[in-house]
PDB file of C-alpha atoms and ligand atoms in Angstrom:
ATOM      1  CA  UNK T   1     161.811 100.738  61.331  1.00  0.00           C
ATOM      2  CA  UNK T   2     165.819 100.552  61.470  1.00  0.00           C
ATOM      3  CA  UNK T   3     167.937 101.796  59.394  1.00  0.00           C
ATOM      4  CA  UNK T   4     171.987 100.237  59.504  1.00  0.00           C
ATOM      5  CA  UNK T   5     174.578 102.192  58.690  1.00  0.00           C
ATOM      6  CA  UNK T   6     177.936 100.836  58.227  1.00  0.00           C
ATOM      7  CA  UNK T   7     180.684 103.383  59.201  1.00  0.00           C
ATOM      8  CA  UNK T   8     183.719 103.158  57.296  1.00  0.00           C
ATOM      9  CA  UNK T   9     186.902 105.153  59.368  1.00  0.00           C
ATOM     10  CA  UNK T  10     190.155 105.399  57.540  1.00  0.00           C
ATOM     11  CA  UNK T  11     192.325 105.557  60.072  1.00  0.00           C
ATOM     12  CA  UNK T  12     194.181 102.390  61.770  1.00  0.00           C
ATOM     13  CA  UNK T  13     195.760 105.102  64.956  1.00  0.00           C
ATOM     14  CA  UNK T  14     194.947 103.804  68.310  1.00  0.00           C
ATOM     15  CA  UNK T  15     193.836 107.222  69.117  1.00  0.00           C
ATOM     16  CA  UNK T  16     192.609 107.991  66.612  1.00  0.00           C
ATOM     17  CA  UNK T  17     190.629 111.235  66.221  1.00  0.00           C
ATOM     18  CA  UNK T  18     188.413 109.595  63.410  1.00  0.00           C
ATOM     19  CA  UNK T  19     187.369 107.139  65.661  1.00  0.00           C
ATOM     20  CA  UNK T  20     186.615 109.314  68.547  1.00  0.00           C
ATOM     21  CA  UNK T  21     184.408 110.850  66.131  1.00  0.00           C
ATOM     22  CA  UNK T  22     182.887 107.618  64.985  1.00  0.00           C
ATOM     23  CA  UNK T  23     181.864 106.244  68.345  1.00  0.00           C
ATOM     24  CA  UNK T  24     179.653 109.616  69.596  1.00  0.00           C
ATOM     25  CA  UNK T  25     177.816 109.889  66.380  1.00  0.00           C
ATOM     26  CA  UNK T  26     175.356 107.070  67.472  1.00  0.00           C
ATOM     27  CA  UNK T  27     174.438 109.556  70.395  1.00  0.00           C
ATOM     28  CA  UNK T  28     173.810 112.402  68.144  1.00  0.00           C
ATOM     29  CA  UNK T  29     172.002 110.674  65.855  1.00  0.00           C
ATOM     30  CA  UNK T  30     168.160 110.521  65.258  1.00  0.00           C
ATOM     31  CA  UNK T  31     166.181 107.437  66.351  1.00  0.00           C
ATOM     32  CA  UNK T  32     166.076 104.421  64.445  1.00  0.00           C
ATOM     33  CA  UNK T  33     169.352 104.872  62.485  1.00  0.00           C
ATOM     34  CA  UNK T  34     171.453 101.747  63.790  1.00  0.00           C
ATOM     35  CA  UNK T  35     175.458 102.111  63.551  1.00  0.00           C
ATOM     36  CA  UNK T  36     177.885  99.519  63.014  1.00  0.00           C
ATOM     37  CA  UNK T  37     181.888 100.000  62.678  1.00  0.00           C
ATOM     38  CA  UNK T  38     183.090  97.788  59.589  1.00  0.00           C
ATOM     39  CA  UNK T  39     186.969  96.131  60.038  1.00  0.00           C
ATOM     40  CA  UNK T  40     189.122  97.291  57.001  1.00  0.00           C
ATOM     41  CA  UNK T  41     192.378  96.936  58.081  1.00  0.00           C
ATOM     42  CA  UNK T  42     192.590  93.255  57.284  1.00  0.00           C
ATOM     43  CA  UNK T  43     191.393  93.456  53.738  1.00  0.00           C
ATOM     44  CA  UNK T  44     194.110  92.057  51.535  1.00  0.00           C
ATOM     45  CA  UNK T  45     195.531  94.643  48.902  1.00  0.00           C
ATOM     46  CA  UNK T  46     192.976  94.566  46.024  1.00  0.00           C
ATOM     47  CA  UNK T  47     194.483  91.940  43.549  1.00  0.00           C
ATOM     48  CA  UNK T  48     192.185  90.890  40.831  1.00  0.00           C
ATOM     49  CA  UNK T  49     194.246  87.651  40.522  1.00  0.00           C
ATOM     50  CA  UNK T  50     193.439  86.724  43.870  1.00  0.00           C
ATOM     51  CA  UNK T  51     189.228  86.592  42.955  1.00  0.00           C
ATOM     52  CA  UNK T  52     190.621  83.848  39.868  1.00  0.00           C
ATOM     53  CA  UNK T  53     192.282  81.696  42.002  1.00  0.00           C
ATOM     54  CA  UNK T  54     189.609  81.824  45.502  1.00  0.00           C
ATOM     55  CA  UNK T  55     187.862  85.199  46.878  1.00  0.00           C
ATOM     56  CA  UNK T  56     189.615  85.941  49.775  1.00  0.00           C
ATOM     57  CA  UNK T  57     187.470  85.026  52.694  1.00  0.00           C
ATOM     58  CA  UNK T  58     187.435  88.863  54.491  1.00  0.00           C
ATOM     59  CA  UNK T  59     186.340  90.393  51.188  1.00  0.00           C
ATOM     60  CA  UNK T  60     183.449  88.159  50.689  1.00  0.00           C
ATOM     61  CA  UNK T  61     182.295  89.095  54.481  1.00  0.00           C
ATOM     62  CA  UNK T  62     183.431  92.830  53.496  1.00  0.00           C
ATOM     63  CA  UNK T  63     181.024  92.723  50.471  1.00  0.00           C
ATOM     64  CA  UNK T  64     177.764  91.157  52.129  1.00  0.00           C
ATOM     65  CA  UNK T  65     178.300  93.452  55.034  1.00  0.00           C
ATOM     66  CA  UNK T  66     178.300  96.466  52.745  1.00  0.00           C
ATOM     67  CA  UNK T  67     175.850  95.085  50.752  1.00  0.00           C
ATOM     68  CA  UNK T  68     173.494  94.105  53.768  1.00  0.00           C
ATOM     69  CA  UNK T  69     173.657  98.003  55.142  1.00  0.00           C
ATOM     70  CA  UNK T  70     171.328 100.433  53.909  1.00  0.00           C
ATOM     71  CA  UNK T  71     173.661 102.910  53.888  1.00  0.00           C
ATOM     72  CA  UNK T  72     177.566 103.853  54.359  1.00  0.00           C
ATOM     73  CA  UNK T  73     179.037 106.699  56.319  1.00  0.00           C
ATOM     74  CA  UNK T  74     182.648 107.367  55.565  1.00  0.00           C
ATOM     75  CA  UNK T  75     184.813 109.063  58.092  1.00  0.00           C
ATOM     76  CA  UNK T  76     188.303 109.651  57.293  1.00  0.00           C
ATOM     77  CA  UNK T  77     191.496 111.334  57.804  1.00  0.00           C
ATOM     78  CA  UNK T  78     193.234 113.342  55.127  1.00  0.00           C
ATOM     79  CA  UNK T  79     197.251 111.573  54.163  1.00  0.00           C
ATOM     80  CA  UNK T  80     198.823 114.161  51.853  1.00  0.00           C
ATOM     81  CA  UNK T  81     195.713 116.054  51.063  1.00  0.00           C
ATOM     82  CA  UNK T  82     194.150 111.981  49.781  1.00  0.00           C
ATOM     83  CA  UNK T  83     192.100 109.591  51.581  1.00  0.00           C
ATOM     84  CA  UNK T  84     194.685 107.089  53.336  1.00  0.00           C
ATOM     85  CA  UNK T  85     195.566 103.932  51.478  1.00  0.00           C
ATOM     86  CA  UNK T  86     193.054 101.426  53.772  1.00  0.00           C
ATOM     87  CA  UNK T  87     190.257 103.233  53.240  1.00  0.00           C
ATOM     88  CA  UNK T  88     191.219 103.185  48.978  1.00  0.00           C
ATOM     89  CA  UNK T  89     191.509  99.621  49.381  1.00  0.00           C
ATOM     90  CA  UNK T  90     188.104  98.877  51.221  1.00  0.00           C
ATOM     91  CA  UNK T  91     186.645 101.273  48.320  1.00  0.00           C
ATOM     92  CA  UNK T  92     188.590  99.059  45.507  1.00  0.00           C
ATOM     93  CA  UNK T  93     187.380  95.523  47.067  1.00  0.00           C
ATOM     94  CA  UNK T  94     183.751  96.383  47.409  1.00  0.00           C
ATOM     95  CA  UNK T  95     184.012  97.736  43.967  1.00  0.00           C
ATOM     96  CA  UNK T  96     185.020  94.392  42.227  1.00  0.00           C
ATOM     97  CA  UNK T  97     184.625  92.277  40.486  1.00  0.00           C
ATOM     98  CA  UNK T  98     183.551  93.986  37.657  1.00  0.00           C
ATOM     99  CA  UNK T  99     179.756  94.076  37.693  1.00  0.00           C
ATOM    100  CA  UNK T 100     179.205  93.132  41.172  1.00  0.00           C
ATOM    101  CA  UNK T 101     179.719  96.851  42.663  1.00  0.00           C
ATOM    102  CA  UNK T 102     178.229  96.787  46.080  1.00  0.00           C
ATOM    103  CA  UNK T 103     178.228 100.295  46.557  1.00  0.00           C
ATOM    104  CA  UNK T 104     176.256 101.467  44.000  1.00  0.00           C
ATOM    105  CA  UNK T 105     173.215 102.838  44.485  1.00  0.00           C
ATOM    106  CA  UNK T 106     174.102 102.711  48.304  1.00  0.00           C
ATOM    107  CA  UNK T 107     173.267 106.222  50.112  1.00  0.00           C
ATOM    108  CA  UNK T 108     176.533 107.349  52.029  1.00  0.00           C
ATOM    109  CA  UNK T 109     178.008 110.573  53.513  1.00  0.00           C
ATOM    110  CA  UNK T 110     181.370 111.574  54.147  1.00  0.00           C
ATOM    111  CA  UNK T 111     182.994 113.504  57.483  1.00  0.00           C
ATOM    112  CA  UNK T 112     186.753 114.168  57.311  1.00  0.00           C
ATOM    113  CA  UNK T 113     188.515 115.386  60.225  1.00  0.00           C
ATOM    114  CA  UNK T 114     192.215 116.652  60.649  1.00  0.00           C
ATOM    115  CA  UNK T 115     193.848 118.324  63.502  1.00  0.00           C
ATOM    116  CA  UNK T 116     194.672 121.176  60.902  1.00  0.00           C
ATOM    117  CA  UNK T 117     192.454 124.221  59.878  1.00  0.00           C
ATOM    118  CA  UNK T 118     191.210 122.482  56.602  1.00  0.00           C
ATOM    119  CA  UNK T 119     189.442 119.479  57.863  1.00  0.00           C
ATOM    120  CA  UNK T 120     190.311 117.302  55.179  1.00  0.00           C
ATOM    121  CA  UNK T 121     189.033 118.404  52.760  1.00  0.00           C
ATOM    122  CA  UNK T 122     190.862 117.253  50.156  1.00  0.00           C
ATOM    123  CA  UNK T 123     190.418 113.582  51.520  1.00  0.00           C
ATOM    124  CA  UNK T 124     187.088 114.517  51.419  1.00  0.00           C
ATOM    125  CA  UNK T 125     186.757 115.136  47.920  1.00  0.00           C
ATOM    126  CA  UNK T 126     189.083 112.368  46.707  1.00  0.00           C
ATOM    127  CA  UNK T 127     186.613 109.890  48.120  1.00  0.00           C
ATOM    128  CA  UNK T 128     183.412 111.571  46.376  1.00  0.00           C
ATOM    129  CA  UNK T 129     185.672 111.230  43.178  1.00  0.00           C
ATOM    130  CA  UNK T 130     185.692 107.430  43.571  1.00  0.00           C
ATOM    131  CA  UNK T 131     182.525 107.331  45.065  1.00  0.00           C
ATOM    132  CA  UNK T 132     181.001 109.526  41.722  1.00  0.00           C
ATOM    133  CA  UNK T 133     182.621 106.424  39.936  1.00  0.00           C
ATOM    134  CA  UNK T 134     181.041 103.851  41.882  1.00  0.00           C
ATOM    135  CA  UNK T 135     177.439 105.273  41.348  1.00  0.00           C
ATOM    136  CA  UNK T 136     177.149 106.176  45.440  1.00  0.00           C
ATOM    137  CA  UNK T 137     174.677 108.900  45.694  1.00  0.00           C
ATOM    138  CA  UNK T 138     176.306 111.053  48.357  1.00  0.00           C
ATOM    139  CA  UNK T 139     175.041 113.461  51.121  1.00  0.00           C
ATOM    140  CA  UNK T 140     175.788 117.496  49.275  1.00  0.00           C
ATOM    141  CA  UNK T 141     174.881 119.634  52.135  1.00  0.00           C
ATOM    142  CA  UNK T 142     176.145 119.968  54.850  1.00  0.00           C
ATOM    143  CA  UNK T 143     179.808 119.036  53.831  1.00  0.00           C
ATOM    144  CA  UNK T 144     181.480 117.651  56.882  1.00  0.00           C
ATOM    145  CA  UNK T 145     185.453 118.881  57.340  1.00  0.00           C
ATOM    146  CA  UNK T 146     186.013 118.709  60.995  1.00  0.00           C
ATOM    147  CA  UNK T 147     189.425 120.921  61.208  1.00  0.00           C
ATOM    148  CA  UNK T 148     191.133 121.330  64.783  1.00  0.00           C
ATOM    149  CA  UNK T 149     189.692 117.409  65.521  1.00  0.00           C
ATOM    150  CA  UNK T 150     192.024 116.887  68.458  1.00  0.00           C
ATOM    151  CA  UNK T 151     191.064 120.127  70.699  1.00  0.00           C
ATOM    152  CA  UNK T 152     187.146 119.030  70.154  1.00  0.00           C
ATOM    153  CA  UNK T 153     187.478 115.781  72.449  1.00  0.00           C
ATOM    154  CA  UNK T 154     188.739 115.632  75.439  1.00  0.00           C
ATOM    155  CA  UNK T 155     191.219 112.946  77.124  1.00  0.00           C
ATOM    156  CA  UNK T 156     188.312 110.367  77.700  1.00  0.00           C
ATOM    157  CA  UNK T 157     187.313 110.897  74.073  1.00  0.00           C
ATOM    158  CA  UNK T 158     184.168 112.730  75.547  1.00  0.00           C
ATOM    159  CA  UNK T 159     182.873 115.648  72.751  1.00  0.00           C
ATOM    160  CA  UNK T 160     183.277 118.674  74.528  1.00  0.00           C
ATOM    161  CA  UNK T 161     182.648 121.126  71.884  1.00  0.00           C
ATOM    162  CA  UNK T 162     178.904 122.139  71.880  1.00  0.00           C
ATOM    163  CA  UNK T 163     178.620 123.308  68.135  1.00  0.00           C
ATOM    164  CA  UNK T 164     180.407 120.237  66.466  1.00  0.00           C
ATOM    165  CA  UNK T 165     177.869 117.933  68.298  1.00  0.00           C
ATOM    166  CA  UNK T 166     175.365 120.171  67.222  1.00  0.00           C
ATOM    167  CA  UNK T 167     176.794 120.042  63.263  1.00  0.00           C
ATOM    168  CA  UNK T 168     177.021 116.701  63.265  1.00  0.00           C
ATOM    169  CA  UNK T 169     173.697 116.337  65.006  1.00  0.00           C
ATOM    170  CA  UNK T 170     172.237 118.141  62.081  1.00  0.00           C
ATOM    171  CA  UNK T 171     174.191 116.529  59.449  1.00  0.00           C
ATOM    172  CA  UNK T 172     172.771 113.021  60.640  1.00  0.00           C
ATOM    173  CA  UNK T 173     169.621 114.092  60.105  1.00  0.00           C
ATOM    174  CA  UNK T 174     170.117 115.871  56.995  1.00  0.00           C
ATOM    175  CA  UNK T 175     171.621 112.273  56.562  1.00  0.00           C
ATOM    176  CA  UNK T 176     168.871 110.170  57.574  1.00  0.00           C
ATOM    177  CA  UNK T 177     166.793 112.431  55.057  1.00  0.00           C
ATOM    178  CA  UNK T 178     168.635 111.993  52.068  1.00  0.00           C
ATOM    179  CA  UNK T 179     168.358 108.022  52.957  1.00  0.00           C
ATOM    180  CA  UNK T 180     164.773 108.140  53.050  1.00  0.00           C
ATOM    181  CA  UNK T 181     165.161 109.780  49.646  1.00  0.00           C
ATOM    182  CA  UNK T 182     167.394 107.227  48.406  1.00  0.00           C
ATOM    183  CA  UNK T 183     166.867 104.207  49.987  1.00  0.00           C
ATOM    184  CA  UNK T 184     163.439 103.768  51.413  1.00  0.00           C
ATOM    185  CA  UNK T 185     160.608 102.899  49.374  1.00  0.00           C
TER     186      UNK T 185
HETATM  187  C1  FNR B 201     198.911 113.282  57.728  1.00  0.00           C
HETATM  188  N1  FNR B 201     198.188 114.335  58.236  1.00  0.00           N
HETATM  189  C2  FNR B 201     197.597 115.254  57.367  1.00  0.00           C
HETATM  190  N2  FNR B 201     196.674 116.169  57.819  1.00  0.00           N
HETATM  191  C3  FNR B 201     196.065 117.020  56.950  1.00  0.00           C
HETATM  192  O1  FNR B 201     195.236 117.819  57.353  1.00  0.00           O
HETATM  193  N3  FNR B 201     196.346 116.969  55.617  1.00  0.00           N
HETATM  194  C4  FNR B 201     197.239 116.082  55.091  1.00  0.00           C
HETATM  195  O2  FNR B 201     197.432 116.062  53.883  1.00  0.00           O
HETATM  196  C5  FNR B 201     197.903 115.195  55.993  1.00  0.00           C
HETATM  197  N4  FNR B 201     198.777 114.258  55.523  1.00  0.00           N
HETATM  198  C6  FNR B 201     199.215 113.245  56.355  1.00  0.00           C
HETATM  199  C7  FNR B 201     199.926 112.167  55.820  1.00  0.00           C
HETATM  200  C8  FNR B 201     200.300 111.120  56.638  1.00  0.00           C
HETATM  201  C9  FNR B 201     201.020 109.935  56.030  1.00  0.00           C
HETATM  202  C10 FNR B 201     199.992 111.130  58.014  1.00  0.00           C
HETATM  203  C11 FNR B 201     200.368 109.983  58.911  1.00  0.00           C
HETATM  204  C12 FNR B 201     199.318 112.200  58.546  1.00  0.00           C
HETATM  205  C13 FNR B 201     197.935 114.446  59.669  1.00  0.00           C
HETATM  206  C14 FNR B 201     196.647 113.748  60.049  1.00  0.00           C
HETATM  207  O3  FNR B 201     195.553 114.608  59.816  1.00  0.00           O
HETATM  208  C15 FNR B 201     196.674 113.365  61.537  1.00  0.00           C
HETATM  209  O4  FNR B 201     197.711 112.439  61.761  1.00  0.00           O
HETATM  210  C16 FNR B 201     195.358 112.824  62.011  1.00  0.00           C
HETATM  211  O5  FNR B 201     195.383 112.671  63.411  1.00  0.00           O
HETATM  212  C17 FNR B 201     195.034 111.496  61.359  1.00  0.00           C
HETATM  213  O6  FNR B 201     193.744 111.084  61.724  1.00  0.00           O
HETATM  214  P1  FNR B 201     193.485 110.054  62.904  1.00  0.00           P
HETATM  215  O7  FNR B 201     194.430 108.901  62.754  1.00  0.00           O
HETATM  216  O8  FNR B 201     193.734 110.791  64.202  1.00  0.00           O
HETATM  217  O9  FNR B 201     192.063 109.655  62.772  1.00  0.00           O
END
């Protein structure tokens, strides 16, 4: 059986370091967990005017997609010690409208990374805060905060650092785990 994951990044850099992390963990995952990278950046601002009038086309396609996975993996840089504003957005339009939360009940997990010491982890929080809110039974242990992200990769965006790979190797399966718990009948 497969299990499809969408993987939320909250970064829109090129070079991102967030994104370098979210195209190796496929590779590090365990078998049958199936990964797919969902577009954000082209959400429209959350407006709930905009749902009166017509449902923007991208958030309807935003909301089955989410809705379709059996689980979320959020991996996101940390702006001013928050999640960045994208990734908030994404968060807001799968949350509406009122009663039609498609996150809830969804199993997800959460990796921040930053090229400083801390690893995000006050972006990491921020987003279990909403995430609390939205009923989105989240991965406890491990906590993911990947600090000194941009020494880990190197210029191909190959992971070169043997114990992340083996972290994140173990929090996918811890992962995969808490889906079964969560998700699978
Ligand atoms: C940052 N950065 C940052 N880093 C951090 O560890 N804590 C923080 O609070 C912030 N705040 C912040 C705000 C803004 C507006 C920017 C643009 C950047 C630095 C950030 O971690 C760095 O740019 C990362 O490389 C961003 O992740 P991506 O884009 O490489 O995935």
């Amino acid at each position: 059986m497969t299990t499809s994951i969408a993987i939320l990044v909250g970064s829109l850099r090129r070079a991102s370091v967030n994104h370098k992390i979210a195209r190796v963990i496929p590779e590090l995952a365990p078998a049958g967990l199936k990964f797919g990278t969902v577009e954000i950046a082209h959400l429209p601002f959350y407006n709930p005017d905009l749902e009166e009038i017509e449902t923007p086309a991208s958030w309807a396609t935003f909301r089955r997609t989410i809705g379709e996975a059996d689980a979320v993996l959020f991996i996101t840089p940390e702006y001013n010690r928050s999640i960045p504003g994208v990734l908030k957005n994404a968060v807001d339009v799968g949350s509406r409208p009122y009663g039609k939360n498609v996150w809830a009940g969804k199993p997800a997990a959460v990796i921040s990374a930053s090229p400083g010491s801390v690893g995000g982890f006050g972006a990491n929080h921020h987003l279990r805060q909403s995430l609390v809110c939205l009923d989105v039974p989240v991965l406890q242990q491990p906590e993911a905060y990947i600090g000194e992200a941009y020494s880990l990769f190197d210029d191909s965006g190959h992971l070169t650092n043997d114990s992340t790979a083996a972290f994140l190797s173990a929090f996918l399966s811890k992962f995969d785990a808490w889906i079964t718990i969560h998700c699978r009948p």
